[in-house]
Amino acid sequence: MPIIKSFAGARVPVKVWTDDIAPDAIQQLKNVAALPIIHSHVAAMPDVHYGTGATVGSVIPTRSAIIPAAVGVDIGCGMNAVRTSLTASDLPESLSRLRATIEAAVPVGFEQHAWDKVRGSAHQRIARPLDDRLDRIVGKHPGLMKMQRKFAQTWVCQIGTLGGGNHFIELCLDEAQRVWVMLHSGSRGTGNVIGRYFIDAARKDMRRHQINLPDRDLAYFSAGSTWFDDYVEALEWGQDYALVNRREMMRLVVEAMRPFLPAFTLTDEAINCHHNYVAREVHFGEKLFITRKGAIAAHAGQLGIIPGSMGAKSYIVRGRGNADSFCSCSHGAGRQMSRSEAKRRFNRFDLATQTEGIECRKDGGVVDEIPAAYKDIDAVMAHQTDLVDVVHTLKQVLCIKG
């Protein structure tokens, strides 16, 4: 059950599904609750923590307006998971060659597919339905082209790529020792460009209309304006691109696995879902824009994925349709310390200890992703039993990060 917080100066209350929340995150929730565009209340998930403008792990219901920075720059970031017909006994004793093969098939970090291999291929045909839509967006906002080198090629070459940071590809075992493939990624460089461009435009628009905000990163576009319509068009493109990216990445991972493992089929797709996005939904009798910033939809019966850190369990869940959460739940464990703090406190030896038994990078380049930098996923799950039911519990045996 949520803790209801009312703040001086706020227009609506905040309903929080945790008692583990830092003061800076509380201030951000208060800032959002003070905005005139918020409907009913703000919902904060159990993994809530400080973000840009608004907390990561929050659900923001707005009337006739959207806050671009609340969506963020990784538009459509989310998860995909499939269950295979394989079991743990089908996996080789060492997964190092399999990890190397997947890393060769799926570019990670700042890498992308080579243009000369993508051009004219099936890969480019996957991109075709998005092409005309992006041309219309860029035609109205040519400034987007100036923000990314080789803009027209990059977005195509990055379909089926992982990125860096907390994005990952994992092989996991469930409670019955069945093998799952799970991955986490978003709209890559082009989504980042779209996000930054419209966040900057919203800030300028607020200044032009002399609207005072508690935080400039809460600048919003109002329905009926040209900026609003153009942002929604670009936002929906980015969300669709992220879905296509994850779908193609999953295909590449599965095909890379086949030479190393017995013949297998995909028996169940859990979900291909966003956790940084906007959806049009009806709540409390009102048509709203629901921004889930580090939260997933958990409508009654809807399947979702809640990952832990690279050394912890993850969960396949089914939504309970909780109205107070705007039918939402957490998107993961949530960070409990910044990347810089994690690098200061831990080293590669700590990382190796905390990821013992998992085939993954154990070098200093991913220390900021050490499990101790994240909240306890079991504690997070315990705070949202009224939001979701657990369907499967997964534990990774292989993890790839950029």
mmCIF file of C-alpha atoms in Angstrom:
data_model
loop_
_atom_site.group_PDB
_atom_site.id
_atom_site.type_symbol
_atom_site.label_atom_id
_atom_site.label_comp_id
_atom_site.label_asym_id
_atom_site.label_seq_id
_atom_site.Cartn_x
_atom_site.Cartn_y
_atom_site.Cartn_z
ATOM 1 C CA MET A 1 0.000 0.000 0.000
ATOM 2 C CA PRO A 2 1.291 3.482 -0.775
ATOM 3 C CA ILE A 3 2.424 6.074 1.692
ATOM 4 C CA ILE A 4 0.557 9.304 0.924
ATOM 5 C CA LYS A 5 2.667 12.434 1.211
ATOM 6 C CA SER A 6 1.328 15.971 1.039
ATOM 7 C CA PHE A 7 3.827 18.798 0.582
ATOM 8 C CA ALA A 8 3.499 22.501 1.256
ATOM 9 C CA GLY A 9 3.229 24.279 -2.081
ATOM 10 C CA ALA A 10 2.207 21.153 -3.970
ATOM 11 C CA ARG A 11 -1.123 21.041 -5.778
ATOM 12 C CA VAL A 12 -1.604 17.273 -5.481
ATOM 13 C CA PRO A 13 -0.330 14.555 -3.114
ATOM 14 C CA VAL A 14 2.362 11.977 -3.897
ATOM 15 C CA LYS A 15 1.693 8.277 -3.341
ATOM 16 C CA VAL A 16 4.941 6.420 -2.623
ATOM 17 C CA TRP A 17 5.423 2.643 -2.603
ATOM 18 C CA THR A 18 8.544 2.633 -0.423
ATOM 19 C CA ASP A 19 9.985 4.003 2.784
ATOM 20 C CA ASP A 20 13.473 4.049 1.243
ATOM 21 C CA ILE A 21 13.698 7.395 -0.517
ATOM 22 C CA ALA A 22 16.455 9.994 -0.470
ATOM 23 C CA PRO A 23 15.828 13.698 0.312
ATOM 24 C CA ASP A 24 16.815 14.843 -3.202
ATOM 25 C CA ALA A 25 14.241 12.478 -4.709
ATOM 26 C CA ILE A 26 11.581 13.749 -2.296
ATOM 27 C CA GLN A 27 12.279 17.301 -3.460
ATOM 28 C CA GLN A 28 11.843 16.264 -7.088
ATOM 29 C CA LEU A 29 8.521 14.594 -6.322
ATOM 30 C CA LYS A 30 7.407 17.763 -4.531
ATOM 31 C CA ASN A 31 8.412 19.848 -7.572
ATOM 32 C CA VAL A 32 6.375 17.695 -9.950
ATOM 33 C CA ALA A 33 3.366 17.708 -7.608
ATOM 34 C CA ALA A 34 3.405 21.521 -7.719
ATOM 35 C CA LEU A 35 2.885 21.728 -11.492
ATOM 36 C CA PRO A 36 -0.532 22.946 -12.717
ATOM 37 C CA ILE A 37 -0.714 20.202 -15.370
ATOM 38 C CA ILE A 38 -0.718 17.242 -12.918
ATOM 39 C CA HIS A 39 -3.945 15.281 -12.439
ATOM 40 C CA SER A 40 -4.992 13.592 -9.179
ATOM 41 C CA HIS A 41 -1.565 12.685 -7.739
ATOM 42 C CA VAL A 42 1.979 11.596 -8.569
ATOM 43 C CA ALA A 43 2.948 7.939 -8.044
ATOM 44 C CA ALA A 44 6.467 6.933 -6.941
ATOM 45 C CA MET A 45 7.493 3.307 -7.419
ATOM 46 C CA PRO A 46 9.586 1.231 -4.962
ATOM 47 C CA ASP A 47 12.767 1.807 -7.002
ATOM 48 C CA VAL A 48 12.360 5.605 -6.981
ATOM 49 C CA HIS A 49 15.568 7.649 -7.003
ATOM 50 C CA TYR A 50 16.942 11.007 -8.151
ATOM 51 C CA GLY A 51 16.804 11.730 -11.880
ATOM 52 C CA THR A 52 16.824 14.652 -14.294
ATOM 53 C CA GLY A 53 13.988 16.996 -13.353
ATOM 54 C CA ALA A 54 11.755 14.162 -12.172
ATOM 55 C CA THR A 55 12.693 11.042 -10.253
ATOM 56 C CA VAL A 56 13.443 7.775 -11.975
ATOM 57 C CA GLY A 57 10.701 5.426 -10.831
ATOM 58 C CA SER A 58 7.798 7.855 -11.065
ATOM 59 C CA VAL A 59 4.474 7.916 -12.882
ATOM 60 C CA ILE A 60 3.368 11.388 -13.918
ATOM 61 C CA PRO A 61 -0.239 11.944 -15.079
ATOM 62 C CA THR A 62 -0.679 15.157 -17.044
ATOM 63 C CA ARG A 63 -3.669 16.881 -18.596
ATOM 64 C CA SER A 64 -3.100 18.206 -22.120
ATOM 65 C CA ALA A 65 0.669 18.552 -21.622
ATOM 66 C CA ILE A 66 3.902 16.507 -21.656
ATOM 67 C CA ILE A 67 7.244 17.148 -19.925
ATOM 68 C CA PRO A 68 10.033 16.080 -22.354
ATOM 69 C CA ALA A 69 12.722 15.794 -19.651
ATOM 70 C CA ALA A 70 10.460 13.493 -17.642
ATOM 71 C CA VAL A 71 10.535 11.091 -20.571
ATOM 72 C CA GLY A 72 14.270 11.644 -20.866
ATOM 73 C CA VAL A 73 16.752 11.153 -23.665
ATOM 74 C CA ASP A 74 16.537 7.367 -23.931
ATOM 75 C CA ILE A 75 13.036 7.455 -25.376
ATOM 76 C CA GLY A 76 11.351 4.055 -25.299
ATOM 77 C CA CYS A 77 14.050 2.399 -23.209
ATOM 78 C CA GLY A 78 12.720 -0.937 -22.024
ATOM 79 C CA MET A 79 12.930 -4.702 -21.842
ATOM 80 C CA ASN A 80 12.365 -7.816 -23.909
ATOM 81 C CA ALA A 81 12.441 -11.414 -22.694
ATOM 82 C CA VAL A 82 11.729 -14.776 -24.310
ATOM 83 C CA ARG A 83 11.680 -18.262 -22.846
ATOM 84 C CA THR A 84 13.371 -20.997 -24.845
ATOM 85 C CA SER A 85 12.816 -24.753 -24.889
ATOM 86 C CA LEU A 86 16.345 -25.189 -23.468
ATOM 87 C CA THR A 87 17.111 -26.119 -19.882
ATOM 88 C CA ALA A 88 20.222 -25.591 -17.761
ATOM 89 C CA SER A 89 21.541 -29.049 -18.693
ATOM 90 C CA ASP A 90 21.686 -27.952 -22.360
ATOM 91 C CA LEU A 91 24.195 -25.177 -21.610
ATOM 92 C CA PRO A 92 27.945 -25.801 -21.949
ATOM 93 C CA GLU A 93 30.054 -25.786 -18.795
ATOM 94 C CA SER A 94 31.805 -22.613 -19.969
ATOM 95 C CA LEU A 95 29.748 -19.796 -21.474
ATOM 96 C CA SER A 96 32.723 -17.640 -22.488
ATOM 97 C CA ARG A 97 32.622 -18.564 -26.208
ATOM 98 C CA LEU A 98 28.884 -18.002 -26.318
ATOM 99 C CA ARG A 99 29.309 -14.574 -24.736
ATOM 100 C CA ALA A 100 32.007 -13.650 -27.251
ATOM 101 C CA THR A 101 29.813 -14.766 -30.157
ATOM 102 C CA ILE A 102 26.826 -12.733 -28.969
ATOM 103 C CA GLU A 103 29.086 -9.695 -28.472
ATOM 104 C CA ALA A 104 30.315 -10.143 -32.062
ATOM 105 C CA ALA A 105 26.745 -10.314 -33.380
ATOM 106 C CA VAL A 106 25.345 -7.398 -31.366
ATOM 107 C CA PRO A 107 27.393 -4.179 -31.242
ATOM 108 C CA VAL A 108 27.683 -2.856 -27.687
ATOM 109 C CA GLY A 109 28.667 0.480 -26.157
ATOM 110 C CA PHE A 110 29.304 3.111 -28.835
ATOM 111 C CA GLU A 111 29.629 0.516 -31.614
ATOM 112 C CA GLN A 112 27.068 -0.026 -34.376
ATOM 113 C CA HIS A 113 26.546 -2.144 -37.478
ATOM 114 C CA ALA A 114 28.692 -1.134 -40.476
ATOM 115 C CA TRP A 115 26.811 0.913 -43.099
ATOM 116 C CA ASP A 116 28.243 -1.055 -46.038
ATOM 117 C CA LYS A 117 26.807 -4.263 -44.538
ATOM 118 C CA VAL A 118 23.459 -2.729 -43.594
ATOM 119 C CA ARG A 119 22.749 -0.852 -46.853
ATOM 120 C CA GLY A 120 20.396 -2.811 -49.098
ATOM 121 C CA SER A 121 20.132 -5.686 -46.614
ATOM 122 C CA ALA A 122 17.226 -7.216 -44.742
ATOM 123 C CA HIS A 123 18.367 -5.028 -41.856
ATOM 124 C CA GLN A 124 17.566 -1.884 -43.816
ATOM 125 C CA ARG A 125 14.169 -3.277 -44.819
ATOM 126 C CA ILE A 126 13.334 -3.533 -41.119
ATOM 127 C CA ALA A 127 13.964 0.204 -40.886
ATOM 128 C CA ARG A 128 11.859 1.147 -43.909
ATOM 129 C CA PRO A 129 8.503 1.624 -42.118
ATOM 130 C CA LEU A 130 10.178 4.191 -39.850
ATOM 131 C CA ASP A 131 11.966 6.021 -42.661
ATOM 132 C CA ASP A 132 9.181 8.209 -44.056
ATOM 133 C CA ARG A 133 8.039 9.171 -40.567
ATOM 134 C CA LEU A 134 11.530 10.319 -39.603
ATOM 135 C CA ASP A 135 11.839 12.300 -42.849
ATOM 136 C CA ARG A 136 8.691 14.250 -41.919
ATOM 137 C CA ILE A 137 10.040 14.991 -38.435
ATOM 138 C CA VAL A 138 13.448 16.128 -39.710
ATOM 139 C CA GLY A 139 11.770 18.149 -42.474
ATOM 140 C CA LYS A 140 10.074 20.261 -39.792
ATOM 141 C CA HIS A 141 13.109 20.269 -37.482
ATOM 142 C CA PRO A 142 16.318 20.220 -39.574
ATOM 143 C CA GLY A 143 18.247 21.121 -36.418
ATOM 144 C CA LEU A 144 18.099 17.436 -35.497
ATOM 145 C CA MET A 145 20.491 16.673 -38.364
ATOM 146 C CA LYS A 146 23.122 18.967 -36.883
ATOM 147 C CA MET A 147 23.170 17.140 -33.552
ATOM 148 C CA GLN A 148 24.332 13.748 -34.810
ATOM 149 C CA ARG A 149 27.131 12.931 -37.246
ATOM 150 C CA LYS A 150 25.798 10.995 -40.248
ATOM 151 C CA PHE A 151 22.267 11.230 -38.852
ATOM 152 C CA ALA A 152 20.632 9.441 -41.797
ATOM 153 C CA GLN A 153 22.940 6.425 -41.484
ATOM 154 C CA THR A 154 23.328 6.217 -37.724
ATOM 155 C CA TRP A 155 19.728 5.437 -36.845
ATOM 156 C CA VAL A 156 19.654 2.543 -39.338
ATOM 157 C CA CYS A 157 23.050 1.184 -38.272
ATOM 158 C CA GLN A 158 22.032 1.214 -34.611
ATOM 159 C CA ILE A 159 18.986 -1.011 -35.056
ATOM 160 C CA GLY A 160 19.884 -4.228 -33.265
ATOM 161 C CA THR A 161 22.548 -2.687 -30.992
ATOM 162 C CA LEU A 162 22.818 -2.616 -27.215
ATOM 163 C CA GLY A 163 24.378 0.655 -26.115
ATOM 164 C CA GLY A 164 26.149 1.084 -22.776
ATOM 165 C CA GLY A 165 25.469 2.003 -19.155
ATOM 166 C CA ASN A 166 22.833 -0.164 -17.541
ATOM 167 C CA HIS A 167 21.749 -1.770 -20.816
ATOM 168 C CA PHE A 168 22.393 -5.498 -21.003
ATOM 169 C CA ILE A 169 21.808 -8.862 -22.657
ATOM 170 C CA GLU A 170 21.388 -11.854 -20.339
ATOM 171 C CA LEU A 171 20.832 -15.587 -20.369
ATOM 172 C CA CYS A 172 18.815 -16.544 -17.295
ATOM 173 C CA LEU A 173 17.402 -19.631 -15.624
ATOM 174 C CA ASP A 174 13.944 -19.644 -14.084
ATOM 175 C CA GLU A 175 12.699 -21.636 -11.088
ATOM 176 C CA ALA A 176 12.281 -24.734 -13.318
ATOM 177 C CA GLN A 177 15.813 -24.327 -14.766
ATOM 178 C CA ARG A 178 14.453 -23.223 -18.146
ATOM 179 C CA VAL A 179 16.621 -20.874 -20.204
ATOM 180 C CA TRP A 180 15.433 -17.335 -20.924
ATOM 181 C CA VAL A 181 16.984 -14.589 -23.032
ATOM 182 C CA MET A 182 16.443 -11.106 -21.610
ATOM 183 C CA LEU A 183 17.661 -7.738 -22.830
ATOM 184 C CA HIS A 184 17.414 -4.068 -21.957
ATOM 185 C CA SER A 185 17.940 -1.220 -24.426
ATOM 186 C CA GLY A 186 16.260 1.816 -25.950
ATOM 187 C CA SER A 187 16.278 4.224 -28.888
ATOM 188 C CA ARG A 188 20.051 4.645 -28.970
ATOM 189 C CA GLY A 189 21.711 7.781 -30.388
ATOM 190 C CA THR A 190 18.789 9.018 -32.425
ATOM 191 C CA GLY A 191 16.411 8.847 -29.474
ATOM 192 C CA ASN A 192 19.001 10.775 -27.491
ATOM 193 C CA VAL A 193 19.140 13.484 -30.164
ATOM 194 C CA ILE A 194 15.344 13.767 -30.280
ATOM 195 C CA GLY A 195 15.151 13.949 -26.500
ATOM 196 C CA ARG A 196 17.829 16.635 -26.109
ATOM 197 C CA TYR A 197 16.424 18.734 -28.967
ATOM 198 C CA PHE A 198 12.889 18.894 -27.551
ATOM 199 C CA ILE A 199 14.006 19.273 -23.924
ATOM 200 C CA ASP A 200 15.948 22.371 -24.950
ATOM 201 C CA ALA A 201 12.968 23.634 -26.980
ATOM 202 C CA ALA A 202 10.637 23.204 -23.977
ATOM 203 C CA ARG A 203 12.966 25.216 -21.737
ATOM 204 C CA LYS A 204 13.063 28.045 -24.290
ATOM 205 C CA ASP A 205 9.281 27.917 -24.716
ATOM 206 C CA MET A 206 8.751 28.275 -20.958
ATOM 207 C CA ARG A 207 11.084 31.289 -20.848
ATOM 208 C CA ARG A 208 9.307 32.847 -23.805
ATOM 209 C CA HIS A 209 5.959 32.554 -22.047
ATOM 210 C CA GLN A 210 7.525 33.673 -18.749
ATOM 211 C CA ILE A 211 6.320 30.576 -16.912
ATOM 212 C CA ASN A 212 8.215 30.000 -13.678
ATOM 213 C CA LEU A 213 9.055 26.433 -12.747
ATOM 214 C CA PRO A 214 10.583 24.831 -9.641
ATOM 215 C CA ASP A 215 13.119 23.158 -11.972
ATOM 216 C CA ARG A 216 13.868 24.097 -15.579
ATOM 217 C CA ASP A 217 13.845 20.367 -16.451
ATOM 218 C CA LEU A 218 10.115 20.335 -15.756
ATOM 219 C CA ALA A 219 9.470 22.520 -18.798
ATOM 220 C CA TYR A 220 6.457 21.230 -20.716
ATOM 221 C CA PHE A 221 4.608 21.596 -24.006
ATOM 222 C CA SER A 222 0.866 22.259 -23.880
ATOM 223 C CA ALA A 223 -1.606 20.551 -26.196
ATOM 224 C CA GLY A 224 -2.684 22.685 -29.136
ATOM 225 C CA SER A 225 0.768 24.145 -29.748
ATOM 226 C CA THR A 226 2.912 23.245 -32.747
ATOM 227 C CA TRP A 227 5.730 22.184 -30.431
ATOM 228 C CA PHE A 228 3.420 19.777 -28.621
ATOM 229 C CA ASP A 229 2.227 18.052 -31.781
ATOM 230 C CA ASP A 230 5.735 17.818 -33.210
ATOM 231 C CA TYR A 231 7.129 16.403 -29.967
ATOM 232 C CA VAL A 232 4.395 13.765 -29.759
ATOM 233 C CA GLU A 233 5.157 12.732 -33.342
ATOM 234 C CA ALA A 234 8.902 12.466 -32.619
ATOM 235 C CA LEU A 235 8.290 10.766 -29.269
ATOM 236 C CA GLU A 236 6.105 8.079 -30.825
ATOM 237 C CA TRP A 237 8.725 7.522 -33.517
ATOM 238 C CA GLY A 238 11.405 7.042 -30.844
ATOM 239 C CA GLN A 239 9.227 4.608 -28.912
ATOM 240 C CA ASP A 240 8.522 2.555 -32.037
ATOM 241 C CA TYR A 241 12.209 2.617 -32.946
ATOM 242 C CA ALA A 242 13.125 1.253 -29.507
ATOM 243 C CA LEU A 243 10.687 -1.645 -29.968
ATOM 244 C CA VAL A 244 12.185 -2.464 -33.360
ATOM 245 C CA ASN A 245 15.707 -2.217 -31.935
ATOM 246 C CA ARG A 246 14.960 -4.729 -29.166
ATOM 247 C CA ARG A 247 13.127 -7.068 -31.535
ATOM 248 C CA GLU A 248 16.058 -7.140 -33.968
ATOM 249 C CA MET A 249 18.590 -7.474 -31.151
ATOM 250 C CA MET A 250 16.693 -10.467 -29.763
ATOM 251 C CA ARG A 251 16.745 -12.084 -33.210
ATOM 252 C CA LEU A 252 20.513 -11.589 -33.481
ATOM 253 C CA VAL A 253 21.124 -13.007 -29.994
ATOM 254 C CA VAL A 254 18.995 -16.091 -30.620
ATOM 255 C CA GLU A 255 20.697 -16.780 -33.951
ATOM 256 C CA ALA A 256 24.132 -16.380 -32.340
ATOM 257 C CA MET A 257 23.184 -18.984 -29.720
ATOM 258 C CA ARG A 258 22.107 -21.713 -32.135
ATOM 259 C CA PRO A 259 25.556 -23.055 -33.217
ATOM 260 C CA PHE A 260 26.566 -23.611 -29.575
ATOM 261 C CA LEU A 261 23.420 -25.283 -28.247
ATOM 262 C CA PRO A 262 21.032 -28.131 -29.054
ATOM 263 C CA ALA A 263 18.190 -27.262 -31.424
ATOM 264 C CA PHE A 264 15.636 -25.125 -29.594
ATOM 265 C CA THR A 265 12.482 -23.100 -30.065
ATOM 266 C CA LEU A 266 11.147 -19.939 -28.456
ATOM 267 C CA THR A 267 8.238 -21.023 -26.322
ATOM 268 C CA ASP A 268 7.023 -17.798 -24.770
ATOM 269 C CA GLU A 269 7.632 -14.057 -25.180
ATOM 270 C CA ALA A 270 7.152 -12.359 -21.840
ATOM 271 C CA ILE A 271 6.902 -8.842 -23.220
ATOM 272 C CA ASN A 272 8.609 -6.165 -25.280
ATOM 273 C CA CYS A 273 7.849 -3.117 -23.173
ATOM 274 C CA HIS A 274 8.973 0.439 -22.546
ATOM 275 C CA HIS A 275 9.841 1.950 -19.181
ATOM 276 C CA ASN A 276 10.711 5.503 -20.345
ATOM 277 C CA TYR A 277 7.711 6.621 -22.350
ATOM 278 C CA VAL A 278 4.329 8.316 -22.643
ATOM 279 C CA ALA A 279 0.993 6.601 -23.202
ATOM 280 C CA ARG A 280 -2.523 7.954 -23.668
ATOM 281 C CA GLU A 281 -4.680 6.343 -20.991
ATOM 282 C CA VAL A 282 -7.881 6.947 -19.010
ATOM 283 C CA HIS A 283 -7.572 7.111 -15.213
ATOM 284 C CA PHE A 284 -10.079 8.380 -12.645
ATOM 285 C CA GLY A 285 -12.441 9.250 -15.482
ATOM 286 C CA GLU A 286 -9.966 11.522 -17.294
ATOM 287 C CA LYS A 287 -8.089 11.121 -20.575
ATOM 288 C CA LEU A 288 -4.446 11.663 -19.594
ATOM 289 C CA PHE A 289 -0.894 11.486 -20.828
ATOM 290 C CA ILE A 290 0.848 8.998 -18.529
ATOM 291 C CA THR A 291 4.604 9.460 -18.394
ATOM 292 C CA ARG A 292 6.353 6.435 -16.936
ATOM 293 C CA LYS A 293 9.900 7.505 -16.125
ATOM 294 C CA GLY A 294 11.559 4.299 -14.984
ATOM 295 C CA ALA A 295 8.258 2.448 -14.527
ATOM 296 C CA ILE A 296 6.349 -0.131 -16.536
ATOM 297 C CA ALA A 297 2.662 -0.587 -17.236
ATOM 298 C CA ALA A 298 0.992 -3.146 -14.956
ATOM 299 C CA HIS A 299 -2.608 -3.235 -16.131
ATOM 300 C CA ALA A 300 -4.641 -6.174 -14.842
ATOM 301 C CA GLY A 301 -3.250 -9.365 -16.392
ATOM 302 C CA GLN A 302 -0.461 -7.584 -18.284
ATOM 303 C CA LEU A 303 2.957 -9.267 -18.257
ATOM 304 C CA GLY A 304 6.061 -7.250 -17.464
ATOM 305 C CA ILE A 305 9.744 -7.571 -16.619
ATOM 306 C CA ILE A 306 11.437 -6.229 -13.482
ATOM 307 C CA PRO A 307 15.209 -6.818 -13.657
ATOM 308 C CA GLY A 308 17.640 -6.724 -10.772
ATOM 309 C CA SER A 309 21.303 -5.774 -11.090
ATOM 310 C CA MET A 310 23.879 -7.824 -13.015
ATOM 311 C CA GLY A 311 24.321 -10.091 -9.987
ATOM 312 C CA ALA A 312 20.751 -10.322 -8.698
ATOM 313 C CA LYS A 313 17.452 -11.973 -9.546
ATOM 314 C CA SER A 314 14.923 -10.628 -12.040
ATOM 315 C CA TYR A 315 11.188 -11.169 -12.227
ATOM 316 C CA ILE A 316 8.512 -11.814 -14.816
ATOM 317 C CA VAL A 317 5.359 -10.309 -13.324
ATOM 318 C CA ARG A 318 1.668 -9.952 -14.040
ATOM 319 C CA GLY A 319 0.011 -6.619 -13.350
ATOM 320 C CA ARG A 320 -2.800 -6.234 -10.842
ATOM 321 C CA GLY A 321 -4.203 -3.027 -12.327
ATOM 322 C CA ASN A 322 -3.755 -0.926 -9.191
ATOM 323 C CA ALA A 323 -5.567 2.365 -9.807
ATOM 324 C CA ASP A 324 -3.496 4.427 -7.359
ATOM 325 C CA SER A 325 -0.288 3.544 -9.257
ATOM 326 C CA PHE A 326 -1.971 4.384 -12.587
ATOM 327 C CA CYS A 327 -1.626 0.650 -13.335
ATOM 328 C CA SER A 328 2.171 0.758 -13.020
ATOM 329 C CA CYS A 329 5.034 -0.877 -11.134
ATOM 330 C CA SER A 330 8.801 -0.502 -10.793
ATOM 331 C CA HIS A 331 11.110 -0.975 -13.773
ATOM 332 C CA GLY A 332 13.952 -2.576 -11.824
ATOM 333 C CA ALA A 333 15.920 -2.432 -8.596
ATOM 334 C CA GLY A 334 16.827 1.254 -8.917
ATOM 335 C CA ARG A 335 20.192 2.770 -8.093
ATOM 336 C CA GLN A 336 21.094 3.544 -4.508
ATOM 337 C CA MET A 337 24.343 5.321 -5.368
ATOM 338 C CA SER A 338 25.622 7.345 -8.316
ATOM 339 C CA ARG A 339 28.011 5.922 -10.873
ATOM 340 C CA SER A 340 30.840 8.104 -9.593
ATOM 341 C CA GLU A 341 30.190 6.958 -6.012
ATOM 342 C CA ALA A 342 30.206 3.311 -7.097
ATOM 343 C CA LYS A 343 33.556 3.787 -8.845
ATOM 344 C CA ARG A 344 34.961 5.485 -5.755
ATOM 345 C CA ARG A 345 33.834 2.777 -3.344
ATOM 346 C CA PHE A 346 34.388 -0.395 -5.379
ATOM 347 C CA ASN A 347 36.968 -1.960 -7.685
ATOM 348 C CA ARG A 348 37.125 -4.823 -10.163
ATOM 349 C CA PHE A 349 37.883 -7.328 -7.405
ATOM 350 C CA ASP A 350 34.650 -6.363 -5.643
ATOM 351 C CA LEU A 351 32.836 -6.734 -8.956
ATOM 352 C CA ALA A 352 34.289 -10.217 -9.483
ATOM 353 C CA THR A 353 33.162 -11.258 -6.011
ATOM 354 C CA GLN A 354 29.631 -9.925 -6.447
ATOM 355 C CA THR A 355 29.208 -11.563 -9.880
ATOM 356 C CA GLU A 356 30.774 -14.909 -8.984
ATOM 357 C CA GLY A 357 29.358 -17.710 -11.107
ATOM 358 C CA ILE A 358 28.116 -15.356 -13.830
ATOM 359 C CA GLU A 359 29.835 -15.169 -17.228
ATOM 360 C CA CYS A 360 30.298 -11.404 -17.661
ATOM 361 C CA ARG A 361 32.786 -8.567 -17.794
ATOM 362 C CA LYS A 362 34.635 -8.192 -14.507
ATOM 363 C CA ASP A 363 36.890 -5.264 -15.384
ATOM 364 C CA GLY A 364 37.049 -1.710 -14.099
ATOM 365 C CA GLY A 365 35.024 -0.425 -17.055
ATOM 366 C CA VAL A 366 31.750 -1.715 -15.596
ATOM 367 C CA VAL A 367 32.377 -1.203 -11.861
ATOM 368 C CA ASP A 368 29.657 1.474 -11.865
ATOM 369 C CA GLU A 369 27.198 -1.355 -12.606
ATOM 370 C CA ILE A 370 28.272 -3.432 -9.588
ATOM 371 C CA PRO A 371 25.279 -5.030 -7.814
ATOM 372 C CA ALA A 372 25.974 -3.077 -4.599
ATOM 373 C CA ALA A 373 25.237 0.175 -6.488
ATOM 374 C CA TYR A 374 21.597 -0.922 -6.756
ATOM 375 C CA LYS A 375 18.813 -1.361 -4.248
ATOM 376 C CA ASP A 376 17.951 -4.859 -3.022
ATOM 377 C CA ILE A 377 15.570 -6.220 -5.658
ATOM 378 C CA ASP A 378 13.814 -8.424 -3.092
ATOM 379 C CA ALA A 379 13.062 -5.377 -0.925
ATOM 380 C CA VAL A 380 11.763 -3.540 -4.002
ATOM 381 C CA MET A 381 9.485 -6.464 -4.847
ATOM 382 C CA ALA A 382 8.218 -6.690 -1.268
ATOM 383 C CA HIS A 383 6.957 -3.095 -1.516
ATOM 384 C CA GLN A 384 4.791 -3.735 -4.577
ATOM 385 C CA THR A 385 2.814 -6.865 -3.828
ATOM 386 C CA ASP A 386 -0.342 -4.832 -4.445
ATOM 387 C CA LEU A 387 0.924 -3.821 -7.900
ATOM 388 C CA VAL A 388 2.068 -7.136 -9.409
ATOM 389 C CA ASP A 389 2.108 -10.891 -8.918
ATOM 390 C CA VAL A 390 5.347 -12.796 -9.598
ATOM 391 C CA VAL A 391 5.051 -15.298 -12.470
ATOM 392 C CA HIS A 392 8.705 -16.345 -12.821
ATOM 393 C CA THR A 393 11.919 -15.681 -10.910
ATOM 394 C CA LEU A 394 15.028 -15.506 -13.116
ATOM 395 C CA LYS A 395 18.731 -15.673 -12.266
ATOM 396 C CA GLN A 396 21.320 -14.774 -14.868
ATOM 397 C CA VAL A 397 24.171 -17.082 -15.845
ATOM 398 C CA LEU A 398 25.533 -14.810 -18.599
ATOM 399 C CA CYS A 399 25.465 -11.007 -18.769
ATOM 400 C CA ILE A 400 26.716 -8.695 -21.516
ATOM 401 C CA LYS A 401 27.191 -4.986 -20.952
ATOM 402 C CA GLY A 402 28.600 -2.279 -23.195
#
